[in-house]
Structures are given as structure tokens and as C-alpha cells.
Amino acid sequence: MTGAVEGLSTGRTPRLVTATLAALVLGGLVLAVMSERHYRDQKVREAQVQAEILAASVAAPLAFDDADTAQAYVRAMARNPEVLSVGVYDERGERVAHLSRDGASPPAPRLQAGETPSREGSVRVASPVVEAGARLGQVRLEMGSEPVARRLARYGGVALLIGMAALAMIVLGAAQAALRRANGELGRQAQDLAGANARLHTEMEERARAEEALRQSQKMEALGQLTGGIAHDFNNLLMITSGGLDLLDRTSDPKKRDRLKAGIRQAVDRGAGLTRQLLAFSRRSALKPEVVDLGARIEGMRLLLERSLREDIEVTFDAPADLWPVEVDAGELEVALINLAVNARDAMPAGGRLVVSARNVPGEPTSSFPLDHVCLAVTDTGVGMSPEVVERVFEPFFTTKGVGSGTGLGLSQVYGFARSSGGRTDINSRPGEGTRISLCLPKSARSAGEAPADAEAAAPLLDEGGRLLLVEDDDGVAAVVIQMVQDLGLSARRAMSAEEAIAVLAEDQAFRLVFSDMVMPGTLDGRQLAQHVRDHYPHLPVLLTTGFSQAAEAARSEGLSLLPKPYRLPELRAALEQALRPKN
Amino acid sequence: MSAGRRLGFVSPNAPLLAAWVGLWVVLAAGAAHAQSLEYPVKANYLVRFAAFVDWPGSAFASPGSPIVICVAGRDPFGRRLDEAVAGQLISGRRVLARRVSSAEARSGCHIVYLGGLEAAARRELLAALASRPVLTVTDAADPAVRGLIDFAIARDRVRFHIDNDAARDAGLAVNSRLLSLALTVRGGRS
């Protein structure tokens, strides 16, 4: 549209200016020509009158051959400075008297009456000499007009005005055209800019999407790498458990049985820890900062890290007990740690040592890090990196690994996590001397949540005994949980589904608590059941349990009490104590 | 300045003087030449006077009547006068030339040339035409018996005297421009 308007205006203006200029010049010319013609006509009339006066005067001298008198009249006529030459001729055409100024030839005889311009700026006229009808001769007169220079000067003023007007119009027209061009250019540039901006936005969005997708796929890749080791690990655990159980049946020696039970318990605990880490790792959620005890968290990840590395790599953990708490997204922290470990593993193709350490680093008020930090460092004895690689190693998609073996997103995730958590990353590396990557996170003013061990103190709550309503679709799980509940001094009534639980509650509200699985067959799930109980029996507490991390997230976000599966007896006890404790 | 208009003698008496100094033949030829120029000029002048003189209406029988030039007595002009009047149209009137006797010149003429008359006859005719609208022209006459216009030779040229008083008496109006060319004007030029 801008282009169309511009094309219209730039096309029209010069034509308009040119037309006006042409009209102006034409008008000036016409005016000059008319003025010149008028001037000339006037000059001719003037000359004619002069000739006629002379003709009347010389009639008698001509009739009676008085050349002297005729010459006297001619001389009198020539007093007029504009008269260039005068001639008086008798009826036979012979000159009787004449006079001509310098440079002017005497008028020729026998010329037709009327004007015959002979020279620039002069007019020639002839007048017959007639007395009482008798033709006596002819007077011819040449009259000069104003010099050309003086006439030009007379028109000069007008010409100057026209010239000035023309110049003004040309300048104006040119200026306007230039302005319009500039405007058009500006408009185009603005459009280009807007287009570029839109493209940039689109590209940014696409890139963000691609990065997100890649991040996810990187996660999945890491997960894939873990899978083999985990399957192997689980088989080992199952081997221990299964073999342990077999041996338990075959021995009655209490010492031996205790050792076997301890071995089975250890294997089951390791399995539970492993699945918890996997669920946390596979969780896909936005950054959700929580106060985290780094030491406990690292210790919790020990298994996962060991699984993600190879057997020829020796892993050492080094974290003091008095680490400050930090406030970060626990899931992202774990991913970052895994990424650092995987990166270290890949830097040690021939095996080596990997140290995961954590230290409190007090802030230095004068330095660029005035705040207290907790620094997590992963050190390997691998191939190291050149300064050029070090410089780029946190860039997204930068990778030294072969095609298909790395996304180049691992360390960039570490960097991004550190930045979004208010921390920083450091890297120390030299070719052949290994690499140390530090992830420093600011100290949190809050302290980490209380440990479940505290629940032991509140145990008396359960001593009152009583009944709870267990909602669980799996018979095996239900049987074990009922045993555990009874072991805690409570009795349980079981419902197979949320619908059944609602029906039971409608008849019998004499329960201390509703303990429900979250994901069950049927139209209602644990959350909806909890909602129902909250609405209809506000004094009846609800404790939910699930093995699905997403369901657990949803329950936590609604403020519901939750016990993640799998759980051990002490954990169940603590969760029940917590749920039964009167709310403030 | 036309050579044809220049007259080759000083006075009419020159041939006589020339004869007396023994150069008669040469000067006679010059006189003949002078004669041949003087009278054609005068014939022309006779016709042109008509253009510079106004006659009263009563002088003509009708608006279309011609102007009649009469040569009384001996005719010195010959065919020159006839040539001079031929085709002339003055104030819308044709011009006629007549050779008349002294008696005939008393009526029907507007211009009468008396140069060909003897002094007595001239005087008698002038008296007869006095106070009548007739332009009388004499030729180098005694000042006492001149016509309204009297030819003279001055500086080799044919000039004339004008008696404007007598012209007014005769009812003629002589153009002032003609008066301005006269050698003398009796009665003033206005």
C-alpha cells in the first residue's frame, strides 16, 4: 500500500511541476511576444504618423521642385533621434531630399507602402505625397526602435521572475520527491524490520521448542543409557532376594537367618531407591525450587550415578555432613549431576576415577561472589579439554562427541540450571590432566524439611488403636498393607475402589483415616475420593499413596497428604502419624 | 537633385549677350535647351497650382465639372501642357487645357495663362478678370500688371510671386504651403 501511494505521488508530482513550469515559461514567452508585437505596432504607427506629417509638409516643395525647402523639412524630421533615414521622392521616383544617420542607408525608392523591416529593431514606412487628390510623390522613413539590449533589460525583470519561480518550483519539486522517496524508504525499512522481527520471533520460538525437544531427548538418551545397567542391577537384587528367601526356608540357625534377612532387606531398599530416582529423573516439570540438603541428595543419587557409569570407573563421594541447604529444583539438580557424571565418563574411555564432592564456600564481600555458596564438583581423570573447547563447552549443541553419541546439551543444561538457580559454573581443565567442573549454588536462608525420623516421637497417636479404611485395588499390596497396619496396632477395612469406599463411608463413618491408592480402575481416582471425603466428612483425614510420580505431583500441588510407594513400615507409621495429627 | 530640372541660363537675355560676344551658335543651342526645359516645368506648375488653390463652388457648373486651364494668345507649351493635364484628377475634377483668344479667356476658364499676350492685351484681360474666381498667371511681367501668380526665374529655377490680396478679392483661397514657396507674397502669407 505504501508503495502504491508512493508510486502515485512520485509519478504525478514531477509531471505537475513540469507542466506548471512549461505553462509559466510559455506564458512568459507569449507575454514577451505580445509586448514586442505591441511595441512594434506602436513603433510602426509612430513612424507612419511621422511619414504622413512629412508627406503633408513636403507636398508643396515637391510640387514646385523646391528641394531646399523639402530638405529643410527632412532635417526637421531628423531631429527625432529615432529617425534613422528619411527620403522624399517625386512622382517619378527620383529622390528630391534625403537624410540618413551613420550606418543607415538612404531608403530605397519605389518600395511598397507599408512596413518592411529591414534591420533588427527598425521599421520602414512609406507615405504618398498627395495634394487635393493629386499624387506628387512619396516619403519613405526608417525609424529605429529601442536597442535590443534595452529591450532585453525591459524583459529581463520578467524573465528573472519567471526564472526564480521556475527555480523555486524545481527545488520544491525535487525536495518533495526526495522527501517522498525517503519516506517510502523508511516505510520499507520499517516493514523489513517488522518482518525481520517476526522472523526472529518465529525462529526463537522454533529454537526454544527444538531445544526443549532436544533436552527431553537428551534426558531420554541418558535414561536409555541407564536402562541396561538398571535391568542388570534389578536382576542382581532379585537374585539376592530370591536366593535369600530360598535359603531362609532351608535354615533354622537364627544368626544365619538374620544375615539372610538383612541381605534381602538391603536388596529391596536398593531397588526402592533405584526406582525412586528413576521416577524423579523421568519427571518432566518446570523448575520448582525447594530447599534441598545437597549431601543427602548426592547420597540418594549414588546408585543412579553408579548405574550410569561403567564398571571401570571408580566413583568416590565426598560431602561433609554440615553442608548448607540450597533452594533449587531437585529434579533439575539430579539431571545436572547425571550430565556431569556422563560427561566425565565419556572423557575417560579407558576408565579412571570420578570424584563427586561438595563444599561450603563462604562469600567474599569484595569479590564478584559476595554470597555464601555450596559448590558441587565433579572431577575426572580423563583426557581433559583444550582452552578453545573449555570456552565453548557450555554452549548449547556444542559437542566433541561423535554423531549419535551426544546431543551437546548436557553441559548447557548444567549451565542453564546454575544460572536460573542464581548460581554459577566453573571449569578447570587441561589436555591430558582431567577436568573439574564446579556447580555453585547460593546458600538458602531456610533449612531443609524435617526428617521422617522425627515421627518416632509422635508414635503415641497410633497407640489409641482404631480402624482405617484402606482403598487398594491390588490384592497382594492390600494383604501386605493390612498386615503392616495391624502391626502398627490398627485394624483396616478394605475397599476395592473409590466408588466402594464412598458406599462404605455412607454407612459407616467410624474410621480414623482413609488410606487410599491414587490410581485405580473405575470412574473415580484417589484424588476425587479425597475431595469427596473432604466435602462430606471434613474431620476424616485422608492419606494417599502412589508409585506414579505425576500423580504424586498432582496430589502434592493440592495439599493432600501423600506417601510414595514403595514404603517401609517406619515410613508408613510416620505418614499415618502426620495425617492423624490434628491440624493447626 | 535632378539635372533635368536645372536650367542652363541666367536670364532670358542671355542669347542676345552671347551673340554679341560672338559665341552665338553655341549659346543658341544652350538657349534652345533652356527653352525646352523652362516651359515644360511651367506647364506642370500650371496644373499643380490647381491643387493648392480653392475655387468657390460658384466657379463650377457642377461638382463633377473639370478644372479648365486656358492659354490665352500665343501657346509656349505645346503638347507639354496636354501631357501635364492628362489623367490628372484634382479634388475629384479632371483638368482640361484650352488655347483661347483674349476674348474667349474672359469666361469658362479657372486658370488663365497670360504669358502669350502683348502687354496691352494682358492688362486689358487682367482688368476684365479682376475680382472674378479665375487664377491669372503671368510670366515675368511688369510688377504693375502682374496676374495673381507671376512666374520668375531665381537661382536657375522657376519660381513665382503671389498676389494674395487680389486672390482674396477674386474669391480664391491660396494654400499657405504654396504661399510659403513664393518669392514674394503681396498681402501676407496667411
XYZ file of C-alpha atoms in Angstrom, chain A residues 4-571:
568
model
C 1.307 2.235 -4.336
C 0.825 5.628 -2.710
C 4.437 6.465 -3.261
C 4.375 5.406 -6.895
C 1.260 7.509 -7.433
C 2.711 10.617 -5.874
C 6.243 10.419 -7.270
C 4.799 9.779 -10.715
C 2.434 12.701 -10.535
C 4.477 15.445 -8.917
C 7.295 15.862 -11.471
C 4.720 15.871 -14.262
C 2.729 18.540 -12.450
C 5.866 20.584 -11.825
C 6.999 20.213 -15.428
C 3.561 21.216 -16.719
C 3.443 24.253 -14.463
C 6.953 25.225 -15.465
C 6.119 24.835 -19.144
C 2.963 26.924 -18.672
C 4.959 29.571 -16.832
C 7.678 29.763 -19.482
C 5.088 29.671 -22.274
C 3.089 32.412 -20.580
C 6.243 34.483 -20.216
C 7.121 33.947 -23.863
C 3.612 34.823 -25.049
C 3.669 37.915 -22.874
C 7.079 38.902 -24.279
C 5.996 38.249 -27.875
C 2.761 40.167 -27.394
C 4.580 43.008 -25.737
C 7.158 43.003 -28.524
C 4.461 42.965 -31.195
C 2.553 45.706 -29.467
C 5.716 47.717 -29.190
C 6.435 47.167 -32.850
C 2.899 48.110 -33.908
C 3.187 51.239 -31.885
C 6.539 51.972 -33.483
C 5.074 51.423 -36.958
C 2.167 53.736 -36.174
C 4.551 56.325 -34.833
C 6.710 56.096 -37.955
C 3.631 56.232 -40.155
C 2.467 59.395 -38.440
C 5.908 60.936 -38.830
C 5.930 59.963 -42.517
C 2.469 61.412 -43.023
C 3.427 64.666 -41.324
C 6.457 64.906 -43.569
C 4.390 63.987 -46.630
C 1.952 66.803 -45.903
C 4.816 69.205 -45.286
C 6.737 68.427 -48.457
C 3.691 68.418 -50.797
C 4.259 71.970 -51.950
C 8.059 71.812 -52.198
C 7.695 68.572 -54.122
C 5.059 70.014 -56.437
C 7.189 73.024 -57.204
C 10.671 71.474 -57.137
C 11.808 73.288 -54.020
C 14.416 70.803 -52.940
C 15.881 73.144 -50.340
C 12.587 73.526 -48.539
C 11.994 69.777 -48.786
C 15.465 69.203 -47.344
C 14.689 71.625 -44.517
C 11.590 69.618 -43.644
C 13.604 66.429 -43.819
C 16.209 67.879 -41.493
C 13.498 68.970 -39.071
C 12.101 65.451 -39.147
C 15.555 64.020 -38.477
C 15.750 65.970 -35.244
C 13.917 62.991 -33.831
C 16.787 60.693 -32.761
C 14.749 57.612 -33.538
C 14.528 58.530 -37.218
C 17.350 56.687 -38.939
C 16.775 57.829 -42.502
C 14.260 59.847 -44.486
C 13.774 60.141 -48.219
C 11.442 62.298 -50.298
C 10.768 61.123 -53.850
C 8.837 62.775 -56.687
C 6.148 61.022 -58.610
C 8.690 59.570 -60.973
C 10.527 58.001 -58.057
C 13.507 60.324 -58.103
C 14.905 61.435 -54.801
C 14.381 65.092 -54.028
C 15.648 65.187 -50.447
C 17.034 62.693 -48.013
C 18.942 62.296 -44.826
C 20.421 59.222 -43.172
C 22.311 58.661 -39.969
C 25.574 56.849 -39.662
C 25.305 53.300 -40.799
C 21.847 53.707 -42.214
C 21.462 53.570 -45.950
C 19.027 56.019 -47.509
C 15.669 54.434 -48.095
C 15.371 52.900 -51.488
C 12.841 54.409 -53.849
C 9.887 52.527 -55.239
C 9.089 50.450 -52.264
C 5.599 49.381 -51.486
C 3.817 51.449 -48.939
C 3.735 49.836 -45.558
C 6.232 48.261 -43.270
C 9.206 46.320 -44.474
C 11.524 45.696 -41.571
C 14.999 45.889 -42.948
C 17.117 45.643 -39.890
C 16.829 44.364 -36.411
C 14.828 46.799 -34.380
C 13.918 49.250 -37.135
C 10.726 49.815 -39.093
C 10.329 51.243 -42.563
C 7.237 53.052 -43.664
C 6.194 54.913 -46.772
C 3.572 57.577 -47.197
C 2.352 59.004 -50.518
C 2.522 62.738 -51.004
C -0.926 63.789 -52.204
C -2.357 67.272 -52.522
C -6.051 67.627 -53.325
C -6.027 64.143 -54.722
C -3.055 64.798 -56.942
C -0.264 62.315 -56.353
C 3.000 64.209 -56.089
C 5.463 61.662 -54.787
C 6.379 59.552 -51.810
C 8.030 59.880 -48.445
C 9.941 56.947 -47.032
C 11.084 56.827 -43.477
C 13.070 54.351 -41.430
C 12.688 54.533 -37.765
C 14.868 52.748 -35.256
C 13.415 51.296 -32.170
C 14.927 50.846 -28.768
C 18.247 48.990 -28.821
C 17.959 45.252 -28.280
C 19.939 45.491 -25.052
C 17.494 47.991 -23.586
C 14.511 45.904 -24.639
C 16.121 42.786 -23.207
C 16.678 44.693 -19.995
C 12.987 45.573 -20.048
C 12.068 41.890 -20.357
C 14.906 40.897 -18.049
C 12.825 41.638 -14.966
C 10.019 39.379 -16.116
C 12.479 36.710 -17.248
C 14.211 36.898 -13.869
C 10.890 36.490 -12.043
C 9.934 33.523 -14.216
C 13.384 32.028 -13.727
C 13.148 32.453 -9.968
C 9.684 30.919 -9.894
C 10.877 28.033 -12.048
C 13.887 27.509 -9.816
C 11.730 27.612 -6.699
C 9.335 25.083 -8.217
C 12.143 22.794 -9.346
C 13.775 22.945 -5.933
C 10.433 22.401 -4.200
C 9.531 19.549 -6.510
C 12.927 17.931 -6.083
C 12.782 18.359 -2.318
C 9.300 16.887 -2.165
C 10.270 13.979 -4.376
C 13.324 13.337 -2.228
C 11.228 13.533 0.908
C 8.728 11.120 -0.533
C 11.453 8.740 -1.582
C 12.951 8.932 1.894
C 9.539 8.289 3.424
C 8.997 5.321 1.154
C 12.439 4.009 2.032
C 11.705 4.482 5.716
C 8.392 2.691 5.363
C 10.046 -0.179 3.546
C 12.757 -0.363 6.161
C 10.163 -0.359 8.934
C 8.345 -3.171 7.139
C 11.589 -5.060 6.647
C 12.371 -4.558 10.314
C 8.936 -5.744 11.370
C 9.318 -8.747 9.057
C 12.781 -9.490 10.410
C 11.471 -9.149 13.959
C 8.610 -11.525 13.222
C 11.026 -13.999 11.642
C 13.329 -13.651 14.622
C 10.443 -14.347 16.978
C 9.420 -17.360 14.962
C 12.991 -18.601 14.909
C 13.347 -18.026 18.629
C 10.173 -19.964 19.323
C 11.218 -22.735 16.991
C 14.622 -22.837 18.599
C 13.152 -22.887 22.075
C 10.898 -25.755 21.008
C 13.813 -27.568 19.408
C 15.953 -27.034 22.486
C 13.185 -28.310 24.717
C 12.695 -31.321 22.499
C 16.423 -31.951 22.433
C 16.685 -31.523 26.173
C 13.965 -34.062 26.600
C 15.549 -36.429 24.110
C 18.869 -35.947 25.872
C 17.154 -36.942 29.076
C 15.715 -39.966 27.361
C 19.117 -40.781 25.939
C 20.617 -40.679 29.402
C 17.726 -42.775 30.619
C 18.340 -45.229 27.793
C 21.959 -45.468 28.805
C 20.846 -46.229 32.321
C 18.313 -48.864 31.358
C 20.771 -51.646 30.621
C 22.644 -51.137 33.895
C 19.393 -50.833 35.859
C 17.978 -54.048 34.407
C 21.205 -55.754 35.328
C 21.048 -54.240 38.792
C 17.460 -55.279 39.347
C 18.309 -58.810 38.294
C 21.081 -58.813 40.891
C 18.676 -57.521 43.546
C 16.076 -60.129 42.578
C 18.832 -62.759 42.676
C 19.738 -61.709 46.216
C 16.084 -61.604 47.321
C 15.063 -64.857 45.658
C 18.181 -66.721 46.775
C 17.853 -65.265 50.272
C 14.234 -66.385 50.574
C 15.172 -69.916 49.416
C 17.970 -70.114 51.959
C 15.651 -68.774 54.695
C 13.403 -71.778 54.246
C 16.334 -74.155 54.453
C 17.938 -72.946 57.641
C 16.798 -72.539 61.198
C 20.014 -71.009 62.506
C 18.849 -67.604 63.837
C 22.223 -65.973 63.082
C 22.191 -67.189 59.519
C 18.517 -66.206 59.092
C 19.225 -62.694 60.396
C 22.107 -62.303 57.934
C 19.913 -63.518 55.086
C 17.011 -61.195 56.086
C 19.441 -58.271 56.285
C 20.719 -59.119 52.795
C 17.130 -59.299 51.418
C 16.194 -56.026 53.168
C 19.296 -54.304 51.699
C 18.482 -55.553 48.207
C 14.876 -54.364 48.480
C 15.990 -50.948 49.790
C 18.407 -50.566 46.906
C 15.641 -51.483 44.464
C 13.282 -48.943 46.040
C 15.960 -46.211 45.929
C 16.677 -47.006 42.323
C 13.037 -46.759 41.221
C 12.546 -43.511 43.159
C 15.498 -41.945 41.384
C 14.242 -43.137 38.005
C 10.807 -41.679 38.629
C 12.299 -38.374 39.684
C 14.571 -38.410 36.688
C 11.784 -39.116 34.227
C 9.551 -36.435 35.737
C 9.005 -33.623 33.357
C 8.131 -30.467 35.264
C 9.017 -26.814 35.401
C 11.692 -25.557 37.747
C 10.200 -25.870 41.203
C 12.679 -24.680 43.796
C 12.610 -26.419 47.112
C 15.048 -26.403 49.975
C 17.423 -29.272 49.380
C 20.090 -30.901 51.524
C 22.807 -31.446 48.931
C 24.626 -34.093 50.921
C 21.517 -36.241 51.352
C 20.604 -35.682 47.740
C 24.007 -36.765 46.476
C 23.931 -39.769 48.693
C 20.455 -40.566 47.331
C 21.831 -40.428 43.819
C 24.752 -42.697 44.492
C 23.033 -45.703 42.985
C 21.774 -43.843 39.965
C 25.219 -42.392 39.285
C 26.926 -45.715 39.697
C 24.457 -47.208 37.223
C 25.085 -44.507 34.665
C 28.829 -45.112 34.721
C 30.905 -48.061 33.656
C 32.474 -50.630 35.895
C 35.979 -49.479 35.014
C 35.269 -46.145 36.642
C 35.729 -45.769 40.354
C 33.303 -43.362 41.966
C 34.052 -41.525 45.192
C 31.620 -39.338 47.109
C 32.958 -36.646 49.347
C 30.377 -34.464 51.075
C 30.662 -33.155 54.677
C 27.644 -33.502 56.941
C 27.279 -29.782 57.646
C 26.541 -28.619 54.106
C 24.365 -25.524 53.917
C 20.934 -26.006 52.430
C 20.282 -24.706 48.918
C 16.999 -23.825 47.245
C 16.826 -25.424 43.796
C 14.656 -27.675 41.628
C 15.645 -31.116 42.878
C 14.847 -32.832 39.589
C 17.000 -30.445 37.584
C 19.773 -30.787 40.133
C 19.769 -34.535 39.678
C 19.771 -34.192 35.895
C 22.697 -31.774 36.140
C 24.621 -34.207 38.300
C 23.894 -37.065 35.892
C 25.007 -34.882 32.988
C 28.272 -34.034 34.732
C 28.851 -37.701 35.531
C 28.074 -38.832 31.979
C 30.369 -36.149 30.622
C 33.147 -37.319 32.951
C 32.538 -40.928 31.947
C 32.849 -40.075 28.263
C 36.095 -38.216 28.990
C 37.529 -41.445 30.406
C 37.230 -44.017 27.638
C 39.929 -46.129 29.266
C 38.485 -45.892 32.761
C 39.595 -43.782 35.724
C 38.414 -42.111 38.885
C 35.446 -39.854 39.349
C 35.030 -37.752 42.481
C 31.739 -36.102 43.383
C 32.398 -33.606 46.135
C 30.555 -30.786 47.840
C 31.929 -27.868 49.887
C 30.634 -24.827 51.659
C 32.210 -21.737 50.083
C 31.769 -18.588 52.190
C 31.064 -15.436 50.164
C 33.773 -12.809 49.844
C 32.173 -9.367 50.127
C 34.866 -7.762 47.922
C 34.758 -10.348 45.143
C 32.158 -10.865 42.460
C 30.623 -13.625 44.616
C 29.682 -11.887 47.833
C 27.136 -14.547 48.846
C 27.701 -17.878 50.530
C 27.622 -20.823 48.134
C 27.586 -24.533 48.204
C 29.799 -25.870 45.423
C 29.292 -29.272 43.927
C 32.275 -30.507 41.929
C 32.678 -33.452 39.596
C 36.328 -34.297 38.946
C 37.568 -36.886 36.482
C 40.962 -38.211 35.444
C 40.059 -38.145 31.764
C 41.571 -36.684 28.596
C 40.879 -33.051 29.536
C 40.000 -30.224 27.208
C 41.864 -27.547 25.284
C 41.184 -23.894 26.199
C 39.176 -23.497 22.949
C 36.868 -26.324 23.912
C 36.645 -25.058 27.517
C 35.496 -21.727 26.164
C 32.646 -23.271 24.256
C 31.743 -26.264 26.336
C 28.648 -24.665 27.910
C 27.238 -23.568 24.518
C 24.086 -25.407 23.545
C 24.665 -28.089 20.879
C 28.413 -27.833 21.236
C 29.804 -31.321 21.404
C 33.089 -33.104 20.805
C 31.370 -36.453 20.781
C 30.665 -38.348 17.589
C 27.377 -38.136 15.735
C 24.673 -40.084 17.635
C 26.570 -40.283 20.897
C 25.903 -36.836 22.301
C 23.428 -34.011 21.926
C 25.697 -31.212 23.084
C 23.010 -30.277 25.574
C 24.417 -31.932 28.690
C 26.718 -29.224 29.962
C 24.479 -26.470 28.614
C 21.753 -27.844 30.891
C 24.205 -27.612 33.795
C 24.994 -24.023 32.884
C 21.329 -23.096 32.407
C 20.375 -24.743 35.695
C 23.145 -22.859 37.554
C 22.098 -19.532 36.026
C 18.378 -19.984 36.665
C 19.116 -21.005 40.249
C 21.225 -17.897 40.878
C 24.465 -19.840 40.872
C 27.440 -20.270 38.554
C 29.649 -22.858 36.933
C 33.435 -23.140 36.857
C 35.572 -25.340 34.716
C 39.195 -26.322 35.184
C 40.699 -28.498 32.524
C 43.906 -29.147 30.643
C 44.515 -31.684 27.914
C 45.711 -34.923 29.492
C 45.178 -33.747 33.067
C 41.473 -34.350 33.561
C 38.592 -31.994 34.176
C 36.933 -30.447 37.181
C 33.547 -28.853 36.719
C 32.011 -26.982 39.639
C 28.351 -26.141 40.083
C 27.978 -23.489 42.782
C 24.515 -22.761 44.227
C 23.649 -19.958 46.636
C 23.038 -20.811 50.254
C 19.377 -20.737 51.223
C 18.191 -18.849 54.307
C 15.670 -21.606 55.012
C 16.564 -25.005 56.345
C 15.676 -28.360 54.789
C 12.396 -30.044 55.743
C 12.349 -32.201 58.872
C 13.463 -35.758 58.559
C 10.848 -38.513 58.852
C 12.771 -39.850 61.840
C 11.113 -37.211 63.980
C 7.847 -39.146 63.641
C 9.063 -41.632 66.207
C 8.349 -39.074 68.924
C 4.684 -38.866 67.934
C 4.127 -42.583 67.991
C 1.635 -42.484 70.865
C -1.015 -41.237 68.436
C -1.236 -44.695 66.968
C -1.416 -46.395 70.406
C -5.070 -45.359 70.648
C -5.788 -48.112 68.096
C -8.829 -47.782 65.867
C -9.845 -48.534 62.305
C -8.865 -47.177 58.948
C -10.410 -47.577 55.537
C -7.887 -48.962 53.039
C -8.715 -48.357 49.383
C -6.499 -50.586 47.235
C -7.269 -52.487 44.041
C -4.222 -54.808 44.164
C -4.888 -57.818 46.412
C -1.182 -58.519 47.053
C -0.438 -54.965 48.057
C -3.668 -54.841 50.124
C -2.708 -58.008 52.029
C 0.774 -56.678 52.876
C -0.550 -53.191 53.851
C -3.263 -54.697 56.114
C -0.545 -56.733 57.830
C 1.606 -53.595 58.257
C -1.345 -51.591 59.637
C -2.193 -54.329 62.078
C 1.440 -54.404 63.113
C 1.088 -50.725 63.982
C -1.862 -51.514 66.236
C -4.652 -50.519 63.923
C -7.299 -52.528 62.109
C -8.249 -51.964 58.498
C -11.249 -52.409 56.339
C -10.503 -52.749 52.643
C -12.412 -51.266 49.709
C -11.565 -52.298 46.121
C -12.286 -48.939 44.539
C -13.149 -45.303 45.239
C -16.823 -45.968 44.483
C -16.867 -48.810 47.016
C -15.112 -46.628 49.576
C -17.777 -43.919 49.152
C -20.512 -46.556 49.621
C -18.795 -47.878 52.784
C -18.436 -44.371 54.188
C -22.117 -43.651 53.551
C -23.000 -46.416 56.053
C -20.070 -46.371 58.399
C -18.012 -43.329 59.311
C -16.281 -44.897 62.299
C -12.792 -44.703 60.728
C -9.832 -42.726 61.981
C -8.464 -42.276 58.487
C -8.930 -43.113 54.830
C -5.748 -44.605 53.285
C -6.176 -44.746 49.519
C -4.234 -45.668 46.457
C -4.382 -42.941 43.800
C -4.534 -44.764 40.510
C -7.329 -47.329 40.479
C -9.765 -48.826 37.983
C -13.192 -47.194 37.976
C -14.539 -43.755 37.219
C -13.017 -42.130 40.323
C -9.392 -41.981 41.381
C -7.817 -41.352 44.766
C -7.782 -37.579 44.369
C -11.513 -37.465 43.653
C -12.164 -39.714 46.574
C -10.130 -37.432 48.796
C -12.156 -34.493 47.528
C -15.376 -36.354 48.302
C -14.232 -37.166 51.844
C -13.112 -33.586 52.395
C -16.540 -32.304 51.274
C -18.708 -34.789 53.193
C -16.612 -35.806 56.209
C -14.338 -32.867 56.925
C -12.944 -34.354 60.128
C -11.880 -37.597 58.490
C -8.186 -37.405 57.399
C -7.078 -38.836 54.049
C -3.637 -40.291 53.225
C -2.916 -41.032 49.584
C -0.227 -43.294 48.202
C 1.078 -43.921 44.717
C 4.042 -45.138 42.723
C 3.368 -42.721 39.880
C 5.413 -39.568 40.103
C 2.928 -37.478 38.109
C 0.013 -38.475 40.305
C 2.153 -37.704 43.337
C 2.939 -34.232 41.911
C -0.747 -33.544 41.373
C -1.648 -34.643 44.915
C 1.115 -32.541 46.464
C 0.011 -29.488 44.447
C -3.468 -29.858 46.014
C -2.052 -30.049 49.522
C -3.022 -33.683 50.072
C -1.005 -35.945 52.349
C 0.959 -38.398 50.255
C 3.102 -41.461 50.919
C 5.121 -42.508 47.873
C 5.315 -46.200 47.016
C 7.150 -48.280 47.881
C 7.321 -47.554 51.584
C 8.633 -49.353 54.614
C 6.923 -49.777 57.926
C 8.620 -46.800 59.620
C 7.659 -44.581 56.715
